[in-house]
Tab-separated table of N, CA and C in Angstrom:
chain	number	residue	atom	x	y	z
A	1	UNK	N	-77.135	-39.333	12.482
A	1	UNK	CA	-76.123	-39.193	11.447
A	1	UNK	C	-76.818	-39.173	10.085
A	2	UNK	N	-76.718	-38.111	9.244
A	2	UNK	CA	-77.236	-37.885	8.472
A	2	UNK	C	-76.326	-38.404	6.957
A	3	UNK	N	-76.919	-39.017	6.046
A	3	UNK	CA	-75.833	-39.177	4.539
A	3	UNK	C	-75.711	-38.133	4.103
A	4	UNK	N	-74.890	-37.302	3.365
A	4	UNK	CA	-75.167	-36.361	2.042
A	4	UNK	C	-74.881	-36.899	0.594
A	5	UNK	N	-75.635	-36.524	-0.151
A	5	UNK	CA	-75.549	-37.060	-1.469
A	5	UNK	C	-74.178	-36.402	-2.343
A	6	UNK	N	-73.401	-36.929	-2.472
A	6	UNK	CA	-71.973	-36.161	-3.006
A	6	UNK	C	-72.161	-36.545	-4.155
A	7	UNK	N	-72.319	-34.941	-5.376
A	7	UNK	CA	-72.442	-34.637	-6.385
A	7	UNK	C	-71.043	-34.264	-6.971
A	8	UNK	N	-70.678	-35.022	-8.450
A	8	UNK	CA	-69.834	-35.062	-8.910
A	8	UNK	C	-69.484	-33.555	-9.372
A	9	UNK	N	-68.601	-32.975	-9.760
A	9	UNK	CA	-67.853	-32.323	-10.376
A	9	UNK	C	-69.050	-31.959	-11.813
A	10	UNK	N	-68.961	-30.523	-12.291
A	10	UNK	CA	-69.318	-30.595	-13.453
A	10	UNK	C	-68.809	-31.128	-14.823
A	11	UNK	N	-67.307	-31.124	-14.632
A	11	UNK	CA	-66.641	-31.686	-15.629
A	11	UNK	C	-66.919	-33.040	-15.694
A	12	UNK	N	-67.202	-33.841	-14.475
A	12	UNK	CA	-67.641	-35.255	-14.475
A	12	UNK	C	-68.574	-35.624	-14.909
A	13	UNK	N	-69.383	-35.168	-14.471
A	13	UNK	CA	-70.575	-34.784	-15.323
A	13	UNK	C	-70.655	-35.134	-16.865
A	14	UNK	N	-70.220	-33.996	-17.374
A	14	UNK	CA	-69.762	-34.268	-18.792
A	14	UNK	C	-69.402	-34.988	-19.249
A	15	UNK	N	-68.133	-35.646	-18.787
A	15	UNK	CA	-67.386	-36.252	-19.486
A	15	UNK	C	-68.337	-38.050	-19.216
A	16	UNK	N	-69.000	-38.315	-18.192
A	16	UNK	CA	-70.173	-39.418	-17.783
A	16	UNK	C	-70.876	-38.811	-19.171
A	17	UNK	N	-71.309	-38.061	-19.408
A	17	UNK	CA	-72.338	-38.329	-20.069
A	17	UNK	C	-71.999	-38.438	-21.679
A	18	UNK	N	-70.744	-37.965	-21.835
A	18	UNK	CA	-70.088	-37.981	-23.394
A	18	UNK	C	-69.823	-39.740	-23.605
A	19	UNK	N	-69.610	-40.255	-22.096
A	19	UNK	CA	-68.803	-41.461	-22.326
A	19	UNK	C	-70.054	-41.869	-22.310
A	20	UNK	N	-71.450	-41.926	-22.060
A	20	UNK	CA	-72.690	-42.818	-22.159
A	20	UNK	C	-73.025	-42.295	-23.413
A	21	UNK	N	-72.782	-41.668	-24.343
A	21	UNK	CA	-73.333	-40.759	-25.612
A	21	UNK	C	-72.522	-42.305	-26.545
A	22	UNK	N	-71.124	-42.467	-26.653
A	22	UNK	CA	-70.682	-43.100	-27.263
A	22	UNK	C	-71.108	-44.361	-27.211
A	23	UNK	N	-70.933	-45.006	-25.724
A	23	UNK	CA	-71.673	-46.065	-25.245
A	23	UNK	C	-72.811	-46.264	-26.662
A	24	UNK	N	-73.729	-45.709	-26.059
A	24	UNK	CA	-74.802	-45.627	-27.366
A	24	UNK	C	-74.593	-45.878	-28.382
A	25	UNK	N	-73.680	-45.755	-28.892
A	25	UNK	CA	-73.760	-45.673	-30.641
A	25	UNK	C	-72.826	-46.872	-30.763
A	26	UNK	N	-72.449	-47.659	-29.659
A	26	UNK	CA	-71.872	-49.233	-29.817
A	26	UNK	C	-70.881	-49.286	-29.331
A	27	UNK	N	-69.531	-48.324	-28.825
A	27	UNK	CA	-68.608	-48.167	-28.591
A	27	UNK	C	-67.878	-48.786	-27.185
A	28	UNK	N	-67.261	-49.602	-26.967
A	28	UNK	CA	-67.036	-49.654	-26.080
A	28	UNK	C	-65.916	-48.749	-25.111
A	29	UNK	N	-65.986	-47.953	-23.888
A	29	UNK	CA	-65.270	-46.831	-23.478
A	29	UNK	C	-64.434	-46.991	-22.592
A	30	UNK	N	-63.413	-46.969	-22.519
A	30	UNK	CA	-62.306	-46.550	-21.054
A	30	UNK	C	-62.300	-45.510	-20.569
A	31	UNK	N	-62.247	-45.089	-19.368
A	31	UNK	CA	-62.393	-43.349	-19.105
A	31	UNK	C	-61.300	-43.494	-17.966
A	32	UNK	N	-60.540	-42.251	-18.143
A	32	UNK	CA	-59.547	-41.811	-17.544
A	32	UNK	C	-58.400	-42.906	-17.528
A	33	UNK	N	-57.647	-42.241	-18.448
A	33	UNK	CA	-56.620	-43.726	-18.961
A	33	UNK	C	-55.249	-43.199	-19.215
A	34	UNK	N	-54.000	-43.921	-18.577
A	34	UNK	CA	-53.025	-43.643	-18.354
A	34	UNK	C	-52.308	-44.036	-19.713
A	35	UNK	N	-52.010	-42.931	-20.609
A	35	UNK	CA	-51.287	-43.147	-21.972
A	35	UNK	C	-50.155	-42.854	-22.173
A	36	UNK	N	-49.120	-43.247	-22.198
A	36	UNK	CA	-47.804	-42.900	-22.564
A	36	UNK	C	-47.355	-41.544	-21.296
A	37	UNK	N	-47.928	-41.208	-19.855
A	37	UNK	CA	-47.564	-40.297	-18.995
A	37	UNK	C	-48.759	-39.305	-19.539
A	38	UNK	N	-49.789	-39.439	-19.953
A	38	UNK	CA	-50.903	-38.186	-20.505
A	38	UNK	C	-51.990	-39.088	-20.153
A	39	UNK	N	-52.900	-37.866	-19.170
A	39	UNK	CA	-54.589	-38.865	-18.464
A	39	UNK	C	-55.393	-38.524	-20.160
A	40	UNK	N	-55.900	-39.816	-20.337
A	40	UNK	CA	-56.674	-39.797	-21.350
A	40	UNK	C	-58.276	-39.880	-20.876
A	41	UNK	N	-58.918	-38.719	-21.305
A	41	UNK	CA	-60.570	-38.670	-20.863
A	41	UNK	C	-61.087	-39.613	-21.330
A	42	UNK	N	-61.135	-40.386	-22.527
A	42	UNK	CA	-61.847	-41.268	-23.204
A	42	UNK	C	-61.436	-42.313	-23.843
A	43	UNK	N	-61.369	-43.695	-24.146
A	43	UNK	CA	-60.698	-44.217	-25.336
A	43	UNK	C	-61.989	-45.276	-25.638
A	44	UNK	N	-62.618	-44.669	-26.692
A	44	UNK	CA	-63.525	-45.538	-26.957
A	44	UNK	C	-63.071	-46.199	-28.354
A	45	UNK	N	-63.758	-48.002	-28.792
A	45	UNK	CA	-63.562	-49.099	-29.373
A	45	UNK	C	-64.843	-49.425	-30.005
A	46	UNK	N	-64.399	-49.486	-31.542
A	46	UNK	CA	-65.262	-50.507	-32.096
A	46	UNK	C	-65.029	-51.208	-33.541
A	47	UNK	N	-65.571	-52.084	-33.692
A	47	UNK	CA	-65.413	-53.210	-34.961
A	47	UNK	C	-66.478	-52.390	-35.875
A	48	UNK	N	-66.306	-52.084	-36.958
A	48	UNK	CA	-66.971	-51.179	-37.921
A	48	UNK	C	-66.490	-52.336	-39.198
A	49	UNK	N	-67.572	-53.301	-39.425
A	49	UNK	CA	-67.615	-54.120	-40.993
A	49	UNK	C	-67.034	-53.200	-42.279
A	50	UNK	N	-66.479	-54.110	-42.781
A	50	UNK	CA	-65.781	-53.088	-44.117
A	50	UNK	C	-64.810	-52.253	-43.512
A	51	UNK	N	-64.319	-51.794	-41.906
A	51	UNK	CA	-62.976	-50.649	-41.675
A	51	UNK	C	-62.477	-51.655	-40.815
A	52	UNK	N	-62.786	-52.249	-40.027
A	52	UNK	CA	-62.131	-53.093	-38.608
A	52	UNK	C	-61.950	-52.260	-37.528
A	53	UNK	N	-61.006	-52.458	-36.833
A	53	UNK	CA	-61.423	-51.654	-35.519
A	53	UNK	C	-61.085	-50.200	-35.760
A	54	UNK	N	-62.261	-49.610	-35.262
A	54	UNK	CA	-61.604	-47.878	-34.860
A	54	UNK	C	-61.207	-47.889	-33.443
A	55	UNK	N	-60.368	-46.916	-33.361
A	55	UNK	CA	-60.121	-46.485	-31.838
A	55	UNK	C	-59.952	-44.847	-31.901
A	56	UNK	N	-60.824	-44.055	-31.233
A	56	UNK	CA	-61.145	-42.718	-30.722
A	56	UNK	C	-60.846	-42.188	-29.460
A	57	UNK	N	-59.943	-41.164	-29.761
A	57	UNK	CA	-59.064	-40.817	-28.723
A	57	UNK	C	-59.859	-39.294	-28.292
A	58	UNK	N	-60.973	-39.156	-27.055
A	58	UNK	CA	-61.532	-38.316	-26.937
A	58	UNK	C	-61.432	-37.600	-25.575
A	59	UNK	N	-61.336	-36.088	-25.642
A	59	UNK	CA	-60.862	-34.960	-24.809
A	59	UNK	C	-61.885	-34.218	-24.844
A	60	UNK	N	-62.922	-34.307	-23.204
A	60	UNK	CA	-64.247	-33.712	-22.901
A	60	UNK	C	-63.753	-32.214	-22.341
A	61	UNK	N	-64.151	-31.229	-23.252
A	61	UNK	CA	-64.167	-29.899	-22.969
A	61	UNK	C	-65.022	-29.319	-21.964
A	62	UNK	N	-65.111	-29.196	-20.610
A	62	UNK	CA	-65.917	-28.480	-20.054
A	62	UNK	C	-65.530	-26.955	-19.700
A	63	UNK	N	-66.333	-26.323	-20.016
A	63	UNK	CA	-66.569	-24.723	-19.134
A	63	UNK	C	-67.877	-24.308	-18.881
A	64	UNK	N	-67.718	-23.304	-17.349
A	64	UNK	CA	-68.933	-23.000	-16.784
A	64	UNK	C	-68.749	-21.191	-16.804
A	65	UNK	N	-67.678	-21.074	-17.510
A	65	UNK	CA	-67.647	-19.254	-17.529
A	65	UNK	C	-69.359	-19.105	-18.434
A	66	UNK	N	-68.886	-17.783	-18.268
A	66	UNK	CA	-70.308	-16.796	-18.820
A	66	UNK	C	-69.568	-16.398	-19.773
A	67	UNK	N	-68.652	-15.737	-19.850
A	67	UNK	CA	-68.021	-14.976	-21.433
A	67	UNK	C	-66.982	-15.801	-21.799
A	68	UNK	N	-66.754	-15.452	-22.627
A	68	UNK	CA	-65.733	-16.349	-23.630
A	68	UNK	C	-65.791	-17.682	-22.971
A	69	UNK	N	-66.889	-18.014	-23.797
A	69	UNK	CA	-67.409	-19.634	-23.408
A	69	UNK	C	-66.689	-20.925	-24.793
A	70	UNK	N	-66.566	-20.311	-25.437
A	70	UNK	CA	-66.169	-21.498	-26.427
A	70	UNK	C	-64.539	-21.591	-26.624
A	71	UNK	N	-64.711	-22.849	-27.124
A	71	UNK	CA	-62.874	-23.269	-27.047
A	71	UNK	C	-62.219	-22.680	-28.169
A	72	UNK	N	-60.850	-22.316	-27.527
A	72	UNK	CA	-59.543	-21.468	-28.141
A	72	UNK	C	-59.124	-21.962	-29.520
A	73	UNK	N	-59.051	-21.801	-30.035
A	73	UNK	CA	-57.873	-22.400	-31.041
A	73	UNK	C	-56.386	-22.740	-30.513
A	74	UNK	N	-56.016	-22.461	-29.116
A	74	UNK	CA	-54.790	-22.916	-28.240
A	74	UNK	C	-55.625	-24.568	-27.443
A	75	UNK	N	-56.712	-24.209	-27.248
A	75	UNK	CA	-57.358	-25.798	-26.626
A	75	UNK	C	-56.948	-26.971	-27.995
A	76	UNK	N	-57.375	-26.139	-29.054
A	76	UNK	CA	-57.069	-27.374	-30.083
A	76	UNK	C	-56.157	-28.057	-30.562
A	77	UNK	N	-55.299	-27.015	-30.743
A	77	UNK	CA	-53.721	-26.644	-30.853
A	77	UNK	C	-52.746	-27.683	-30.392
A	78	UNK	N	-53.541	-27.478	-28.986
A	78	UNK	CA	-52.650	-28.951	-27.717
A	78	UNK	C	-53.450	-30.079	-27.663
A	79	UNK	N	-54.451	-30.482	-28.210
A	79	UNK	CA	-55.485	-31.325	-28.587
A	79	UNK	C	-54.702	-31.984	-29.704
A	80	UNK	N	-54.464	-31.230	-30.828
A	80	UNK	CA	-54.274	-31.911	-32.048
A	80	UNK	C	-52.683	-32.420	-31.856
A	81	UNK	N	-51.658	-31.782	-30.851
A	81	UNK	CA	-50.411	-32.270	-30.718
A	81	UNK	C	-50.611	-33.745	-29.971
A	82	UNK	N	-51.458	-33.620	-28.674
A	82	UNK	CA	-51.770	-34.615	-27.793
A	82	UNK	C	-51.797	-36.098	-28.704
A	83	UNK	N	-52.890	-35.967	-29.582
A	83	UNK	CA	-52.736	-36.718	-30.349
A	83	UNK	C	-52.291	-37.469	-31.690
A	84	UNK	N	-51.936	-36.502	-31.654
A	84	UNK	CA	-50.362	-36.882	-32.701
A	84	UNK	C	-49.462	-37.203	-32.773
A	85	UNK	N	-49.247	-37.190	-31.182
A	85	UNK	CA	-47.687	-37.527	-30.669
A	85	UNK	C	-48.030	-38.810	-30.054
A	86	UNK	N	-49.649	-39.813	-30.320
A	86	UNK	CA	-49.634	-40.633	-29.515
A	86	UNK	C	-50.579	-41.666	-29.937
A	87	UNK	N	-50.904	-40.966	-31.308
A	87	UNK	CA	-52.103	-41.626	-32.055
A	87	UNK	C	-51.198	-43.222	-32.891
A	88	UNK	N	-50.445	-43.080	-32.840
A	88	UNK	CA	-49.221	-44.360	-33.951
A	88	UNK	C	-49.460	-45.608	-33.025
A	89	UNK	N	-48.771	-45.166	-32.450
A	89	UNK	CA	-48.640	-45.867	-30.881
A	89	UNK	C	-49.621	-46.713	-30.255
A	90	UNK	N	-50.590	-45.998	-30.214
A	90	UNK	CA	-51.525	-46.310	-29.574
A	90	UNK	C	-52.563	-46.822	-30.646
A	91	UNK	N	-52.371	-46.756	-31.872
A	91	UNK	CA	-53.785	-47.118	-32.862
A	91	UNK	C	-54.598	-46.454	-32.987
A	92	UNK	N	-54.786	-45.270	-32.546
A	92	UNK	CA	-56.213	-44.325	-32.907
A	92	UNK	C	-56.425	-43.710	-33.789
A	93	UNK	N	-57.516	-44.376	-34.484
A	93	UNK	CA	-58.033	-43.387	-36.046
A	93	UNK	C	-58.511	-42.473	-35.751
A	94	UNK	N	-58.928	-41.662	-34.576
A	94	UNK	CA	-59.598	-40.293	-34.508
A	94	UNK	C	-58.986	-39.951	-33.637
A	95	UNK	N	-59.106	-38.774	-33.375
A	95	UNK	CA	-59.439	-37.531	-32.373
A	95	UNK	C	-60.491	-36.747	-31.902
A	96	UNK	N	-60.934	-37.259	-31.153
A	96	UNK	CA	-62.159	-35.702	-31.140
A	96	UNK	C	-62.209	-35.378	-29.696
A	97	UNK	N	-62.581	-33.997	-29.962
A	97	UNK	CA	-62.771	-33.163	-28.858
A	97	UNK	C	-63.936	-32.371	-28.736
A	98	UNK	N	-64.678	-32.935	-27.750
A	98	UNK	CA	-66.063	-33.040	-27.239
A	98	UNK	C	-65.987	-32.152	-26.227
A	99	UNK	N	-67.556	-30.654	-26.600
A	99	UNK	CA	-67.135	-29.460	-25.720
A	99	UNK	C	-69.010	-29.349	-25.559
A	100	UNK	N	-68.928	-28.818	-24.176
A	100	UNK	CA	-70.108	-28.477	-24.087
A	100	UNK	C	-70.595	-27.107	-24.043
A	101	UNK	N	-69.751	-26.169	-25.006
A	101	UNK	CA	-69.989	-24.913	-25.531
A	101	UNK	C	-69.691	-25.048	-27.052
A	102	UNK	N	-69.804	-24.289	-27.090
A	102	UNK	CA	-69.335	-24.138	-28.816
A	102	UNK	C	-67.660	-23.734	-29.106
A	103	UNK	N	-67.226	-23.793	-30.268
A	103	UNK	CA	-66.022	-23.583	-30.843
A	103	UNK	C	-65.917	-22.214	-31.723
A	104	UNK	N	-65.447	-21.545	-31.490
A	104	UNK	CA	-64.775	-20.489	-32.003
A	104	UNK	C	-64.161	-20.439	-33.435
A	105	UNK	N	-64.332	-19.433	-33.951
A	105	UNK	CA	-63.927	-19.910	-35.611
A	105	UNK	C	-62.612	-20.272	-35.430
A	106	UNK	N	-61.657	-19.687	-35.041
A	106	UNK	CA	-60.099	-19.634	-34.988
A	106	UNK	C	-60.181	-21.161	-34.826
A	107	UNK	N	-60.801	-21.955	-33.514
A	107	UNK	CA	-60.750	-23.282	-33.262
A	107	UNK	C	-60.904	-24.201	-34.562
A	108	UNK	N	-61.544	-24.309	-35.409
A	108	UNK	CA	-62.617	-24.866	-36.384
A	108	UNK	C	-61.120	-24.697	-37.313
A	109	UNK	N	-60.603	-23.839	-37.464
A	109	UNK	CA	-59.685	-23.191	-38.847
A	109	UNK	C	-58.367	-23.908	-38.184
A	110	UNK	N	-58.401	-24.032	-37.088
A	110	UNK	CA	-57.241	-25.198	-36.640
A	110	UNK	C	-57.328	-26.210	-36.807
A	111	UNK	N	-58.853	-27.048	-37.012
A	111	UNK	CA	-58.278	-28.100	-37.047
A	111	UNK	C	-59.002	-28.581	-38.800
A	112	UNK	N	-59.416	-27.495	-39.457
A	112	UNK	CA	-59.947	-27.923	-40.566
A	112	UNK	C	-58.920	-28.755	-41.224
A	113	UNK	N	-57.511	-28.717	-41.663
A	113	UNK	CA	-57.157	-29.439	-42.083
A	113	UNK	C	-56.258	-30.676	-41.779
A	114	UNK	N	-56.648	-31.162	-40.880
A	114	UNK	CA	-56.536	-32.714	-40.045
A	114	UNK	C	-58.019	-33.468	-40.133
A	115	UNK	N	-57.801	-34.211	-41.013
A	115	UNK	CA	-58.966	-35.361	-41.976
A	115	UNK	C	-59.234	-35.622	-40.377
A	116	UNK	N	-58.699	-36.293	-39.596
A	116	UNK	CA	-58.874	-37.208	-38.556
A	116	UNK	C	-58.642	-36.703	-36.940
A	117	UNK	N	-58.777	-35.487	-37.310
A	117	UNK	CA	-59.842	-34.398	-35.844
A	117	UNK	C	-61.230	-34.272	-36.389
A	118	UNK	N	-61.594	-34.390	-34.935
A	118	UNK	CA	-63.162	-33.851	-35.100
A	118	UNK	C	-63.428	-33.038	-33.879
A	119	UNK	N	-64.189	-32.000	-34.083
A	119	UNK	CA	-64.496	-31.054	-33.251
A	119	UNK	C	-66.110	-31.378	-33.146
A	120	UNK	N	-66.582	-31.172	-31.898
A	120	UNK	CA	-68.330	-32.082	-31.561
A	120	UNK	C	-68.519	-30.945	-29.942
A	121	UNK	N	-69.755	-30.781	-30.657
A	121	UNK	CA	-70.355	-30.562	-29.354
A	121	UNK	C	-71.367	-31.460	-28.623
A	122	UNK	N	-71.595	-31.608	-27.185
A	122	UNK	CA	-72.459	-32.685	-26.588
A	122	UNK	C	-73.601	-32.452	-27.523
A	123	UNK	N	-74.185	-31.132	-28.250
A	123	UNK	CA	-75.582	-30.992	-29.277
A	123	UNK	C	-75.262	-32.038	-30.307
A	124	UNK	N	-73.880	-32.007	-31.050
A	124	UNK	CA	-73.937	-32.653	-32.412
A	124	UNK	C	-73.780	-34.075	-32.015
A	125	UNK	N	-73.817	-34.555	-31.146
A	125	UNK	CA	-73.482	-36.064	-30.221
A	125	UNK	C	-75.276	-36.678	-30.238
A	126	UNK	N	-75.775	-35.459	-29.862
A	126	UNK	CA	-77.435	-36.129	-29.882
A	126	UNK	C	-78.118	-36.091	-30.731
């Protein structure tokens, strides 16, 4: 009887390694979290001297296409509602949405004017 090594999902992947990215920088993370009836990819925590707690409400973008690899301005669209409709509630000073392609101008011009989205790629994370 032989084991096989069962390899996660690529999206798992990602989203493991976005949630060890934050880890890093002090954060403490919840992953996959039941919010108001919406799976939340991320909810990372921290005590920041001079602000008090932040809480970051984060949505790991994966794609493995070849063309039209970067996210929509419709990914953001429902990104920036997601958390808007849930950020009060819940306490979260951010948003971000963490992609391991790049963003599309249209994307970027969606969320330029929301102070408290952030658009990140796993590059701008390292």
């Amino acid at each position: 009887m032989s084991l096989k090594k069962v390899e996660s999902p690529d999206w798992q992947s990602h989203e493991d390694h976005v949630a060890a990215l934050y880890r890093l920088l002090g954060y403490s993370v919840r992953s996959n979290t039941n919010t108001d009836g919406q799976q939340v990819d991320l909810v990372c925590e921290k005590w920041i001297e001079g602000i008090g707690r932040t809480a970051l409400y984060i949505d790991c973008k994966h794609t493995k296409l070849k063309i039209n690899t970067s996210v929509s301005k419709d990914d953001v669209d429902q990104f920036i509602y997601s958390f808007r409709s849930r950020a009060e509630a819940n306490g979260w000073t951010a948003g971000i949405l963490v992609s391991n392609g790049p963003f599309s101008q249209f994307a970027h011009a969606a969320a330029v004017h929301h102070a408290n989205i952030h658009l990140k790629t796993v590059a701008d994370l390292h």
